[in-house]
mmCIF file of C-alpha atoms and ligand atoms in Angstrom:
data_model
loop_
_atom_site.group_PDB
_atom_site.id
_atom_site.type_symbol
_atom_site.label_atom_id
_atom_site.label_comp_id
_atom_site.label_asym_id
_atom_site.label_seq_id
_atom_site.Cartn_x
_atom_site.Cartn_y
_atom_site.Cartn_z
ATOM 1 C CA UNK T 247 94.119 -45.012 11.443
ATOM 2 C CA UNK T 248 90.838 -45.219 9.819
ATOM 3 C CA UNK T 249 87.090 -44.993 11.684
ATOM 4 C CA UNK T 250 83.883 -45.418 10.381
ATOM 5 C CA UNK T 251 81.440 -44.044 12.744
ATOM 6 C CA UNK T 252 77.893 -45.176 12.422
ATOM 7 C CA UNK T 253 78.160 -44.693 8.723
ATOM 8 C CA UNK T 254 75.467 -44.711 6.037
ATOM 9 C CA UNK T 255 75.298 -43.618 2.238
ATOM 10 C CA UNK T 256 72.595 -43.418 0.378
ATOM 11 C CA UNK T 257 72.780 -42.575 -3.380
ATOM 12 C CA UNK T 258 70.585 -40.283 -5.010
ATOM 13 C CA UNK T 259 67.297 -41.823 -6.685
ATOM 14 C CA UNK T 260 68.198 -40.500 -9.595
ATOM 15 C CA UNK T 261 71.351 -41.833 -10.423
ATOM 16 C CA UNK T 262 72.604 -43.692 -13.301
ATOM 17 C CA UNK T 263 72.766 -47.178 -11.359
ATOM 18 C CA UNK T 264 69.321 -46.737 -9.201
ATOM 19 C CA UNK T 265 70.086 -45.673 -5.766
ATOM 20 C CA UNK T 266 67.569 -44.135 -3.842
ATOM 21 C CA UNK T 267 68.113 -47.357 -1.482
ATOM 22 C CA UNK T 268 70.772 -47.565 1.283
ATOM 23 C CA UNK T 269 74.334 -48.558 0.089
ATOM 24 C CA UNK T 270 75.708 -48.740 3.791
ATOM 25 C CA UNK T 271 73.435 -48.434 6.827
ATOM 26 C CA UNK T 272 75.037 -47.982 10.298
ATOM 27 C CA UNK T 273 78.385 -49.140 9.706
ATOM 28 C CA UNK T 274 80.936 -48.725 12.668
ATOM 29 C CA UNK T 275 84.983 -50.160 12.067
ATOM 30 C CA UNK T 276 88.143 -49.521 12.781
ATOM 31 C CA UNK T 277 91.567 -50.246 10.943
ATOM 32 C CA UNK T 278 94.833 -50.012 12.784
ATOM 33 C CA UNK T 279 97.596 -48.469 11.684
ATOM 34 C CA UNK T 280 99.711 -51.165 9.847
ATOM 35 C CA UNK T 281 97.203 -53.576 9.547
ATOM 36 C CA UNK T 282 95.881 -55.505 6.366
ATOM 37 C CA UNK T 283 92.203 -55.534 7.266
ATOM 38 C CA UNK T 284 89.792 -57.323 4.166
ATOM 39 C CA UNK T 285 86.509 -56.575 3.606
ATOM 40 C CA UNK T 286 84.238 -59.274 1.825
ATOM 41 C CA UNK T 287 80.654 -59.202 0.355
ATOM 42 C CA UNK T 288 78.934 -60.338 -2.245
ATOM 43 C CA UNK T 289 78.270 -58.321 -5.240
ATOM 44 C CA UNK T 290 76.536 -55.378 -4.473
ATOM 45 C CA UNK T 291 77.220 -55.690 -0.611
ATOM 46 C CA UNK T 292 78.761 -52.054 -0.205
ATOM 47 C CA UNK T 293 82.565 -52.496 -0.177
ATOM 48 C CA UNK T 294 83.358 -49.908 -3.101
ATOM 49 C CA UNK T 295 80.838 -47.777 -1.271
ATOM 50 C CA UNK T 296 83.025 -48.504 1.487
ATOM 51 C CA UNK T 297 86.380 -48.198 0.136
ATOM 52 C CA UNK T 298 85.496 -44.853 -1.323
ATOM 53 C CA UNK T 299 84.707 -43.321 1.336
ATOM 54 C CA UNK T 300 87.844 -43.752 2.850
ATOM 55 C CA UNK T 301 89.314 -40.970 0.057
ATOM 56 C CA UNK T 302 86.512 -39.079 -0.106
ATOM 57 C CA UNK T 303 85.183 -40.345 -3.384
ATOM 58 C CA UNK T 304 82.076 -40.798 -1.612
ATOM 59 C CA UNK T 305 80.308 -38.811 0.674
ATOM 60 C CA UNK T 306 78.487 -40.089 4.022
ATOM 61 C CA UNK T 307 74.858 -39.297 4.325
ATOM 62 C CA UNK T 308 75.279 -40.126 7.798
ATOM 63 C CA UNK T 309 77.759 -40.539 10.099
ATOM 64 C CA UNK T 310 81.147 -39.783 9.986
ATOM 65 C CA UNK T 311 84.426 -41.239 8.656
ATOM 66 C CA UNK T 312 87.752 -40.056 10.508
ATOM 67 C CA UNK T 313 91.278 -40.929 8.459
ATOM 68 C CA UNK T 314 94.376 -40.453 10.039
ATOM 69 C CA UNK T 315 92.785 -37.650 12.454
ATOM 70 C CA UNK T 316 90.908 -36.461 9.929
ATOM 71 C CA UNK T 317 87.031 -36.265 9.168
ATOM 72 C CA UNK T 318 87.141 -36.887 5.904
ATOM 73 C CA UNK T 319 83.488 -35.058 4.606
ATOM 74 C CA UNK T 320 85.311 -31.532 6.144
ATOM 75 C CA UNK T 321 87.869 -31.305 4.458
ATOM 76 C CA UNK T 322 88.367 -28.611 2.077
ATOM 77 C CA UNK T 323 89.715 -29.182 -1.610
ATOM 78 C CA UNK T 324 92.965 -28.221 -0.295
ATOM 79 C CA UNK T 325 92.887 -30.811 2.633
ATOM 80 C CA UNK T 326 91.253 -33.390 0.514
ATOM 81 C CA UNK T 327 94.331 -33.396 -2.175
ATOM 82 C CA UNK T 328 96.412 -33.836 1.134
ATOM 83 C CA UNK T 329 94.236 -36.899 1.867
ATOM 84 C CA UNK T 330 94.930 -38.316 -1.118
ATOM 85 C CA UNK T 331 98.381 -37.739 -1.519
ATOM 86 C CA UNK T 332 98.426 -39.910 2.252
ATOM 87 C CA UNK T 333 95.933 -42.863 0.436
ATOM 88 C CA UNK T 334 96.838 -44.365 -2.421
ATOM 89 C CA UNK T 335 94.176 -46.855 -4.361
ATOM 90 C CA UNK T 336 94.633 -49.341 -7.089
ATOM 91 C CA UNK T 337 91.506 -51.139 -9.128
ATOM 92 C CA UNK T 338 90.163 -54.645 -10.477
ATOM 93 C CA UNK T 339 90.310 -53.146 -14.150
ATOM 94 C CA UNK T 340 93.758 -51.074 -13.226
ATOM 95 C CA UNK T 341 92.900 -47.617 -14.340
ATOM 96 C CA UNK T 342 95.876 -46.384 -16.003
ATOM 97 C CA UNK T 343 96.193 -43.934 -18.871
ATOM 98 C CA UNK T 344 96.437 -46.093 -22.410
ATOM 99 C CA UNK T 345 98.047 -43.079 -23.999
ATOM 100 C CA UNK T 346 101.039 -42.936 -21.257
ATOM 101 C CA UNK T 347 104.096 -45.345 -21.039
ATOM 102 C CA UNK T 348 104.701 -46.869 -17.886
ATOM 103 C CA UNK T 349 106.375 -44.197 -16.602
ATOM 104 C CA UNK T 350 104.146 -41.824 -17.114
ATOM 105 C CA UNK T 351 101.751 -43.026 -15.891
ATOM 106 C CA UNK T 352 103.740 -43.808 -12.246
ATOM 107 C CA UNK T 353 105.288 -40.272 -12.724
ATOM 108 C CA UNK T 354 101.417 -38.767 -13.105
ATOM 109 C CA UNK T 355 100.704 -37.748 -9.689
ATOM 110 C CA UNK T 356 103.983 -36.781 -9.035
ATOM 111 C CA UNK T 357 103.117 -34.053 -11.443
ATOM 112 C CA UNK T 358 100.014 -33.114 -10.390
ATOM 113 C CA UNK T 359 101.719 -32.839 -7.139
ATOM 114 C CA UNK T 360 104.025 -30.100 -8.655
ATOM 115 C CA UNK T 361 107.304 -32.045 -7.521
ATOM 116 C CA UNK T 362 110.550 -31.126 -9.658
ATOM 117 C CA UNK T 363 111.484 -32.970 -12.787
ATOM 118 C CA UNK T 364 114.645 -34.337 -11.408
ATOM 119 C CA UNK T 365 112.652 -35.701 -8.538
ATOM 120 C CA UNK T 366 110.078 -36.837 -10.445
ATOM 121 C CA UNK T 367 112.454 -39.047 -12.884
ATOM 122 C CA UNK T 368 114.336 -40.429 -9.506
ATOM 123 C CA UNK T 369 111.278 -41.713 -7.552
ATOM 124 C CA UNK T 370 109.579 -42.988 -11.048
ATOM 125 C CA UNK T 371 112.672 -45.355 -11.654
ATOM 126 C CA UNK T 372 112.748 -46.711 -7.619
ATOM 127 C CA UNK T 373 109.061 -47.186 -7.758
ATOM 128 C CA UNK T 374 109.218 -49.368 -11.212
ATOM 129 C CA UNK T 375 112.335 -50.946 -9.547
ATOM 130 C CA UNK T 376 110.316 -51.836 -6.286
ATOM 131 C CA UNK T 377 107.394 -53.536 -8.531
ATOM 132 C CA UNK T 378 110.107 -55.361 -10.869
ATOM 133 C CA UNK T 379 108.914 -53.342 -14.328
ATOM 134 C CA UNK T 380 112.095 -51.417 -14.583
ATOM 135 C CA UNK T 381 112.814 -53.095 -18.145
ATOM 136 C CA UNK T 382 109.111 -52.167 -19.078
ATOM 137 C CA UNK T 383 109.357 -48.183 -18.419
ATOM 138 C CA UNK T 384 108.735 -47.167 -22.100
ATOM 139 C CA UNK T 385 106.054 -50.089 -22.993
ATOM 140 C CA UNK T 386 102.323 -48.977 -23.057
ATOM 141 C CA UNK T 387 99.596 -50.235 -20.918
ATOM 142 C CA UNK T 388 98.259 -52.575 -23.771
ATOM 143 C CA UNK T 389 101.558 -54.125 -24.187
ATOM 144 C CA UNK T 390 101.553 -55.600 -20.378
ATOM 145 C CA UNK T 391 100.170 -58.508 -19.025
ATOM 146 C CA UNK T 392 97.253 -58.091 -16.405
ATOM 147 C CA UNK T 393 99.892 -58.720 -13.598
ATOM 148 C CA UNK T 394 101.902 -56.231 -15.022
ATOM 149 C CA UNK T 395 99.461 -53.145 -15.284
ATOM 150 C CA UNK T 396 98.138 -54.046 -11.689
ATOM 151 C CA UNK T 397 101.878 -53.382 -11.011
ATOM 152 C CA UNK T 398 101.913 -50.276 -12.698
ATOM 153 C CA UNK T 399 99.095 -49.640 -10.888
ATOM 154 C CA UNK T 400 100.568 -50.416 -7.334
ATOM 155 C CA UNK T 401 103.728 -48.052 -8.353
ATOM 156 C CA UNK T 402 101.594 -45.157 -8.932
ATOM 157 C CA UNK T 403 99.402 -45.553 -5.774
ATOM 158 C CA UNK T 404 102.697 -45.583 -4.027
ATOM 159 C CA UNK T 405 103.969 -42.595 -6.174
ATOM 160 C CA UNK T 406 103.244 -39.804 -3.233
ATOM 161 C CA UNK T 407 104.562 -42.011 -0.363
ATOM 162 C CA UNK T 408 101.421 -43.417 1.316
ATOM 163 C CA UNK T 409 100.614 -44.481 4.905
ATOM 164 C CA UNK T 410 97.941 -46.490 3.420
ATOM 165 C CA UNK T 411 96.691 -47.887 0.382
ATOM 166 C CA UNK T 412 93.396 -48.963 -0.687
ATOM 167 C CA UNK T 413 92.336 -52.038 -2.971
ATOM 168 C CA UNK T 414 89.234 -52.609 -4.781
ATOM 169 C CA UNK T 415 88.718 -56.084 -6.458
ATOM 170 C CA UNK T 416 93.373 -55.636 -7.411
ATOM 171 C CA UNK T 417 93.121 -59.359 -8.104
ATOM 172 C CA UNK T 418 89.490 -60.109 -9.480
ATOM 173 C CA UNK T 419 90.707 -59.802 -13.131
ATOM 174 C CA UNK T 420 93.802 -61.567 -12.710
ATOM 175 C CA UNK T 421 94.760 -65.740 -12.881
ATOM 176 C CA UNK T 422 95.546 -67.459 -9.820
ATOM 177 C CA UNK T 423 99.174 -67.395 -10.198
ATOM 178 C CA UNK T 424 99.172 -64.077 -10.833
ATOM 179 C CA UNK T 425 97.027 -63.205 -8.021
ATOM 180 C CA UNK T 426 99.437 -64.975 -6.304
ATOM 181 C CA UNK T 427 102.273 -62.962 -6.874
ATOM 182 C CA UNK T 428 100.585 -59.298 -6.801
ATOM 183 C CA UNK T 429 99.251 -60.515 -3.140
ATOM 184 C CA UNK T 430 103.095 -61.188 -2.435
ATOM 185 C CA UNK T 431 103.745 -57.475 -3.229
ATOM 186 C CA UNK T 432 101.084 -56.181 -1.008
ATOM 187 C CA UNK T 433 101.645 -58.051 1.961
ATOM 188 C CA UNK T 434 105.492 -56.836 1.346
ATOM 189 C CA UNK T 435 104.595 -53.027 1.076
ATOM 190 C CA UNK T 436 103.139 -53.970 4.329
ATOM 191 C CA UNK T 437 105.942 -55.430 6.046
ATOM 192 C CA UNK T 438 108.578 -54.049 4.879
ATOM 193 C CA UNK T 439 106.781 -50.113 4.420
ATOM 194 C CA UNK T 440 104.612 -50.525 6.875
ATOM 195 C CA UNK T 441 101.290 -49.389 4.813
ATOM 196 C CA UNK T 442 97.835 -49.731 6.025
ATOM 197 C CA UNK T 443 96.051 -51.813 3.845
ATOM 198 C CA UNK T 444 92.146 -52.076 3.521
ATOM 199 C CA UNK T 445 91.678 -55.081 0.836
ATOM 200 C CA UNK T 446 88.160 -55.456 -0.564
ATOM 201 C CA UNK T 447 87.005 -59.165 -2.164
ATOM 202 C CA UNK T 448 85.042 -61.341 -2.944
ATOM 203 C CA UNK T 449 87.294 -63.869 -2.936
ATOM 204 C CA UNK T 450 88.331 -65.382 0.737
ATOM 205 C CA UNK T 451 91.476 -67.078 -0.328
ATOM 206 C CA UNK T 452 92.795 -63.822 -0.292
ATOM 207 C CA UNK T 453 91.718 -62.669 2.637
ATOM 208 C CA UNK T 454 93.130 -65.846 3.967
ATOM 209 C CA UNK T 455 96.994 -65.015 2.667
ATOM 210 C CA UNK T 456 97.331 -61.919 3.510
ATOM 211 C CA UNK T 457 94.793 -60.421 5.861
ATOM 212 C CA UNK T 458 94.678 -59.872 9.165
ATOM 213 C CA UNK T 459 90.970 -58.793 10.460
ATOM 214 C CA UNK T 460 88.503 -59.005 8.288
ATOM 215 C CA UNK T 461 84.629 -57.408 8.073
ATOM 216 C CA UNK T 462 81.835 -59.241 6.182
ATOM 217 C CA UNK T 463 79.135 -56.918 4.409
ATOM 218 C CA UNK T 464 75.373 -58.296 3.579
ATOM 219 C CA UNK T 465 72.983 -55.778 2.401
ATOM 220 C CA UNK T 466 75.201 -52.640 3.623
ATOM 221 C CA UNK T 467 75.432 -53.933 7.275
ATOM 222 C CA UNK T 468 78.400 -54.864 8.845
ATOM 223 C CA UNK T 469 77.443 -58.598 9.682
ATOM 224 C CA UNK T 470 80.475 -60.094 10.988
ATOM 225 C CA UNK T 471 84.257 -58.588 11.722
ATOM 226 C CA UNK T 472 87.247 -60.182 13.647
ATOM 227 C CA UNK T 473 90.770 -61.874 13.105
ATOM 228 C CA UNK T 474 90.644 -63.525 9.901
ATOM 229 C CA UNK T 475 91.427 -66.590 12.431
ATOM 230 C CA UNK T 476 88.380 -66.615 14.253
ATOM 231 C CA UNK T 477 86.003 -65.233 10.834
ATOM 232 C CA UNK T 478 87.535 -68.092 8.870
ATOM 233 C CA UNK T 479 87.558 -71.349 11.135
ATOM 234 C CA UNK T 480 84.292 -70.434 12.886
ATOM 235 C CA UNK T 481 82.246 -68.081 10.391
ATOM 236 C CA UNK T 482 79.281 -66.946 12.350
ATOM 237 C CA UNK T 483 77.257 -64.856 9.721
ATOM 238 C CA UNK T 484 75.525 -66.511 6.206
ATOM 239 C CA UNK T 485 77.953 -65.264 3.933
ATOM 240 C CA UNK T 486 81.050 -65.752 5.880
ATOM 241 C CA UNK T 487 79.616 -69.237 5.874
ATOM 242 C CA UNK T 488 79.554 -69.246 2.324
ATOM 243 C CA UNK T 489 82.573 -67.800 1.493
ATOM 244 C CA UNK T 490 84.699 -69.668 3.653
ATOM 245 C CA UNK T 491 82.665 -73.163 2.212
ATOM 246 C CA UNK T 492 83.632 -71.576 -1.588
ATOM 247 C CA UNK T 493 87.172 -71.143 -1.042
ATOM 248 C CA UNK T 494 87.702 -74.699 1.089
ATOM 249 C CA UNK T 495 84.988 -77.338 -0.432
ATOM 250 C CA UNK T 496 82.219 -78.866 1.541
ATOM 251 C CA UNK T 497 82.221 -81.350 3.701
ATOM 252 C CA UNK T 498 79.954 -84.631 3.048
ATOM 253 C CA UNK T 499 78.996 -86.803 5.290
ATOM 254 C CA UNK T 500 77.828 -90.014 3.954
ATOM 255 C CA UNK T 501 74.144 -91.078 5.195
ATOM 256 C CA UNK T 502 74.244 -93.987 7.748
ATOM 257 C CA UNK T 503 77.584 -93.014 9.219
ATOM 258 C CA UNK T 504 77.102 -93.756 12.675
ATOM 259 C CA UNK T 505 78.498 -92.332 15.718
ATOM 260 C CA UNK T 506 79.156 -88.723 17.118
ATOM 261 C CA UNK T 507 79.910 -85.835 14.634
ATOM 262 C CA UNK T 508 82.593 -83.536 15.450
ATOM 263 C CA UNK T 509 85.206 -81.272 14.156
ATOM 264 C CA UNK T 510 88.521 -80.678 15.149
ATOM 265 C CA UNK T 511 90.260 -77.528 14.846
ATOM 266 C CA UNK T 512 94.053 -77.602 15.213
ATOM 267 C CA UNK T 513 96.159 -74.344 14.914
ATOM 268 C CA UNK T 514 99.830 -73.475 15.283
ATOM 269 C CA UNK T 515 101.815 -76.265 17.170
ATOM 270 C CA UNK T 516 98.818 -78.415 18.073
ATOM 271 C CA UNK T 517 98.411 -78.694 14.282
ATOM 272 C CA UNK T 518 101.548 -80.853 13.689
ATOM 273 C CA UNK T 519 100.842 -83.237 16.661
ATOM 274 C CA UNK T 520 99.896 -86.858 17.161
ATOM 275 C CA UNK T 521 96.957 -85.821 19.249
ATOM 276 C CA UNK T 522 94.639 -87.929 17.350
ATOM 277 C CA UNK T 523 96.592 -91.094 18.028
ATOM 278 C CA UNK T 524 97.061 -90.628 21.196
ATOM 279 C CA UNK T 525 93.560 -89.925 22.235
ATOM 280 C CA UNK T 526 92.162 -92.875 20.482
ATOM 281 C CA UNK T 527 94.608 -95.556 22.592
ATOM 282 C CA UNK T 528 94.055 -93.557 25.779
ATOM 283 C CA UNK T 529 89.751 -93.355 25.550
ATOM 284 C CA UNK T 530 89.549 -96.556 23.554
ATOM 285 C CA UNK T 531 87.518 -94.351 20.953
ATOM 286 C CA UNK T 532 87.721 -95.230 17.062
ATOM 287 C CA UNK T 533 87.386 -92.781 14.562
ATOM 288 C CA UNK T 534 86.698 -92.208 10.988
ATOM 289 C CA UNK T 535 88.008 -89.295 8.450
ATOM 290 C CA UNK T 536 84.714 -87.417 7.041
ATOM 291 C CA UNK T 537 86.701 -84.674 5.800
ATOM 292 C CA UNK T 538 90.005 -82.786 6.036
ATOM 293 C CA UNK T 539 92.283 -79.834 5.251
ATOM 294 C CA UNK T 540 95.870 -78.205 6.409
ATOM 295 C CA UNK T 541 96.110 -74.911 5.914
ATOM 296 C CA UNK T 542 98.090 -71.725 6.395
ATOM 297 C CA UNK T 543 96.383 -68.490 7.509
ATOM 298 C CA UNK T 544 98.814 -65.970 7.049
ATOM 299 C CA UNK T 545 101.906 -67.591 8.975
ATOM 300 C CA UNK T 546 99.560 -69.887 11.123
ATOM 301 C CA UNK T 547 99.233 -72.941 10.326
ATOM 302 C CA UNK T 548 95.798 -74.537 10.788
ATOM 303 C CA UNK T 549 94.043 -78.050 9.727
ATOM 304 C CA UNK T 550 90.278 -78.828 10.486
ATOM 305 C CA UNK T 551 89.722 -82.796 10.422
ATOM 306 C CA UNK T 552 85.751 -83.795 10.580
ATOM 307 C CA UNK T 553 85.616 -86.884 12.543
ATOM 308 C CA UNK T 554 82.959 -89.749 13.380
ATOM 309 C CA UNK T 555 83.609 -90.826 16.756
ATOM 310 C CA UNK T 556 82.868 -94.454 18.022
ATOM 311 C CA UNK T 557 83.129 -96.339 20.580
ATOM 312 C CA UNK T 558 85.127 -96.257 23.775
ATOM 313 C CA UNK T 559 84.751 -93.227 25.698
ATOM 314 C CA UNK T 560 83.634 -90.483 23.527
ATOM 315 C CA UNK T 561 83.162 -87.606 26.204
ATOM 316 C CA UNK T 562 86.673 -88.236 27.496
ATOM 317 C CA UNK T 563 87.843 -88.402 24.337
ATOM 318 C CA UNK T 564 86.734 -84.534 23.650
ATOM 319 C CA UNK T 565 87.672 -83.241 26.588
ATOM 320 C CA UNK T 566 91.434 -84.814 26.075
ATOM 321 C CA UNK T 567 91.340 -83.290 22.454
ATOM 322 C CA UNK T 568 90.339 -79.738 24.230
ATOM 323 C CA UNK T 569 92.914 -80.059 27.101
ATOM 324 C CA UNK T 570 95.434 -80.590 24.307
ATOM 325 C CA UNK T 571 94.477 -77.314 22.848
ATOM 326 C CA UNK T 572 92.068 -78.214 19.625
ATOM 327 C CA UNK T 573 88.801 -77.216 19.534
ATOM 328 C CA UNK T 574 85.769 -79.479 19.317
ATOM 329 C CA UNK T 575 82.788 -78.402 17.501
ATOM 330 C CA UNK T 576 79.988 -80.550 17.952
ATOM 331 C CA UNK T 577 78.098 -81.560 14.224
ATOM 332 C CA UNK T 578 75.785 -84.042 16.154
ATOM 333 C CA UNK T 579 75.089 -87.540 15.667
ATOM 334 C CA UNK T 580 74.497 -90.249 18.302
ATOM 335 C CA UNK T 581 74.665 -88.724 22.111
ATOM 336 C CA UNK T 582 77.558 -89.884 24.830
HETATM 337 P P1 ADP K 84 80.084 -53.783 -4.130
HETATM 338 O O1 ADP K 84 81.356 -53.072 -4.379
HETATM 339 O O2 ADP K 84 80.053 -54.588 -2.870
HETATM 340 O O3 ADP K 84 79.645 -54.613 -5.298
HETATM 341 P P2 ADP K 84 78.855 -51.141 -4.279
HETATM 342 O O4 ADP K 84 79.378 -50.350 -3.156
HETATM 343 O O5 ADP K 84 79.440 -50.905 -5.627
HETATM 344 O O6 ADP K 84 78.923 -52.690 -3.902
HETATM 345 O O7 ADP K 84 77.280 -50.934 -4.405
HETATM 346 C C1 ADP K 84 76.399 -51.033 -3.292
HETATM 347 C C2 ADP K 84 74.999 -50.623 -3.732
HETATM 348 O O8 ADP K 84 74.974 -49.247 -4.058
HETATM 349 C C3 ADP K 84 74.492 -51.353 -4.962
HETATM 350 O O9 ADP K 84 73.107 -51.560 -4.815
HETATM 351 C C4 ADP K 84 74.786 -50.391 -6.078
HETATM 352 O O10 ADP K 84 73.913 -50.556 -7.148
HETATM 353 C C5 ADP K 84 74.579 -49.040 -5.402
HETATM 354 N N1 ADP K 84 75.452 -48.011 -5.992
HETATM 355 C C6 ADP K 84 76.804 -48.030 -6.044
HETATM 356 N N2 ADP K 84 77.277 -46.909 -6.629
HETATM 357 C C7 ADP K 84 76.184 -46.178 -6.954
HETATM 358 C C8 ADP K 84 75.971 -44.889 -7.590
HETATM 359 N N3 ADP K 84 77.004 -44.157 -7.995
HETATM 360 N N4 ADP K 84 74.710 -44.483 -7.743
HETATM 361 C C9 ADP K 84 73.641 -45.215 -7.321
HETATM 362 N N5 ADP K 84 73.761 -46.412 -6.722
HETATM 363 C C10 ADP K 84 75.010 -46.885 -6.542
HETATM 364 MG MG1 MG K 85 82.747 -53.172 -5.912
#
């Protein structure tokens, strides 16, 4: 649905915020139709860069970026108002129009598309239905709560009937409840519409809910991309690392614990089992609890239990945790 092709943007030297340095060098993705794929980077990273480009707010300066068969820097103004009739986008700081009620401002691009009054008052009332603001039609952006202008927001990205819909920061300026609830909406208009979603953050608990690949961004370079499974239980770049260890809590391990370090990764079924018990009659190995979590990732359930293992037979005692379908990472510690 959406390629980046060995993409790269470089701003102008003279604009406002710097530029002159490389906002994305060399980046290659793709996002599957009906996917919720999450982008994550710190500050600065190149996701809005990103995201942008995707509608053609943003140029390339090299490369190319194909959406939905369509390379998106040759486009005309003609086919570029197409494009974004196809992507809708919502914002961390909403965007609406203060001066509009509610329903104008969902009812906005409607107009600009030139669609008839009647239709235009029909699709305005299912879209406030479908976001639950149908008693707040008439109110003005100030009057609503954050959670309420980011649905606003949503209804008015989804005004022209999307295939996909873009989201920079939608929950950055919103509490955790709230984020809570807005992330139930989007995964819906996923399921249930079938939308493309590309989610940028830089907060991994939501990739965690709702994604289900995500990419990581350092410096403008794609460092890291995969299922949010395997990114998230075995983060392989810096800030993966550091996101997932922000949004689950470090483990300590006390100094002087003895025996062999490891982590245990249980997922799906394996996570509800008495592997643990069983393993430690069967080897003879004793264990202590460093550290622990149970999870969901999406619909997966997943828990991650770090372990000091002593005693008894420590190498059988891995390979029966393996053969029972949870993975071992070794953290060290005294040798078999
Ligand atoms: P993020 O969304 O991850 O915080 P951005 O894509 O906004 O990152 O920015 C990436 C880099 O590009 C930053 O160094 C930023 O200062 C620069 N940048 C972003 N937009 C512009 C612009 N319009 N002009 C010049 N530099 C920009
Ligand atoms: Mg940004």
């Amino acid at each position: 649905m959406i390629a980046f092709e060995a993409v790269s943007k470089t701003y102008a030297a003279l604009s406002e915020k710097g530029g002159g340095h490389a906002a994305l060098s060399g980046v290659s993705l793709s996002v599957k139709a009906g996917e919720v794929f999450g982008v994550i980077g710190a500050s600065g990273a190149g996701k809005s860069t990103l995201i942008r480009l995707i509608n053609g707010l943003e140029t390339p300066t090299g490369g190319r970026v194909v959406v939905d068969g369509d390379d998106v820097a040759a486009l005309g103004v003609e086919g570029l108002r197409a494009l974004r009739r196809r992507v809708g986008m919502i914002f961390q700081h909403f965007n609406l129009l203060s001066g509009k009620t509610v329903a104008q401002n969902v009812a906005f691009p409607l107009k600009l598309a030139g669609r008839p009054a009647a239709e235009v008052k029909a699709r305005t009332a299912e879209l406030l239905e479908r976001v639950g603001l149908s008693a707040h039609a008439g109110k003005f952006p100030a009057q609503l709560s954050g959670g309420q202008k980011q649905r606003v927001g949503i209804a008015r990205a989804l005004a022209t009937g999307p295939k996909i819909l873009l989201c920079d920061e939608a929950t950055s300026a919103l509490d955790p409840e709230t984020t809570e609830q807005i992330l139930e909406l989007v995964s819906g208009l996923n399921r249930e519409l079938g939308l493309t979603i590309v989610l940028i953050t830089h907060e991994m608990d939501v990739v965690r809910r709702v994604c289900d690949r995500v990419a990581v961004l350092e410096g403008g370079r794609l460092v890291e991309e995969g299922s949010v499974e395997d990114v998230f239980l075995h983060p392989a770049s810096g800030t993966a690392r550091r996101f997932v260890q922000e949004a689950e809590g470090e483990i300590s391990v006390a100094p002087g614990v003895g025996g062999r370090l490891v982590r245990l990764t249980f997922k799906g079924e394996a996570t509800y089992k008495p592997v643990l018990g069983e393993v430690a009659r069967a080897t003879g190995v004793d264990y202590s609890i460093l550290g622990g979590r149970i999870h969901r990732l999406r619909e997966t359930p997943y828990g991650q239990l770090t372990l000091a293992l002593t005693g008894g037979d420590v190498a059988a005692a891995i390979a029966q945790f393996q053969a029972a379908g949870v993975r071992v990472d070794d953290l060290g510690g005294e040798s078999v």
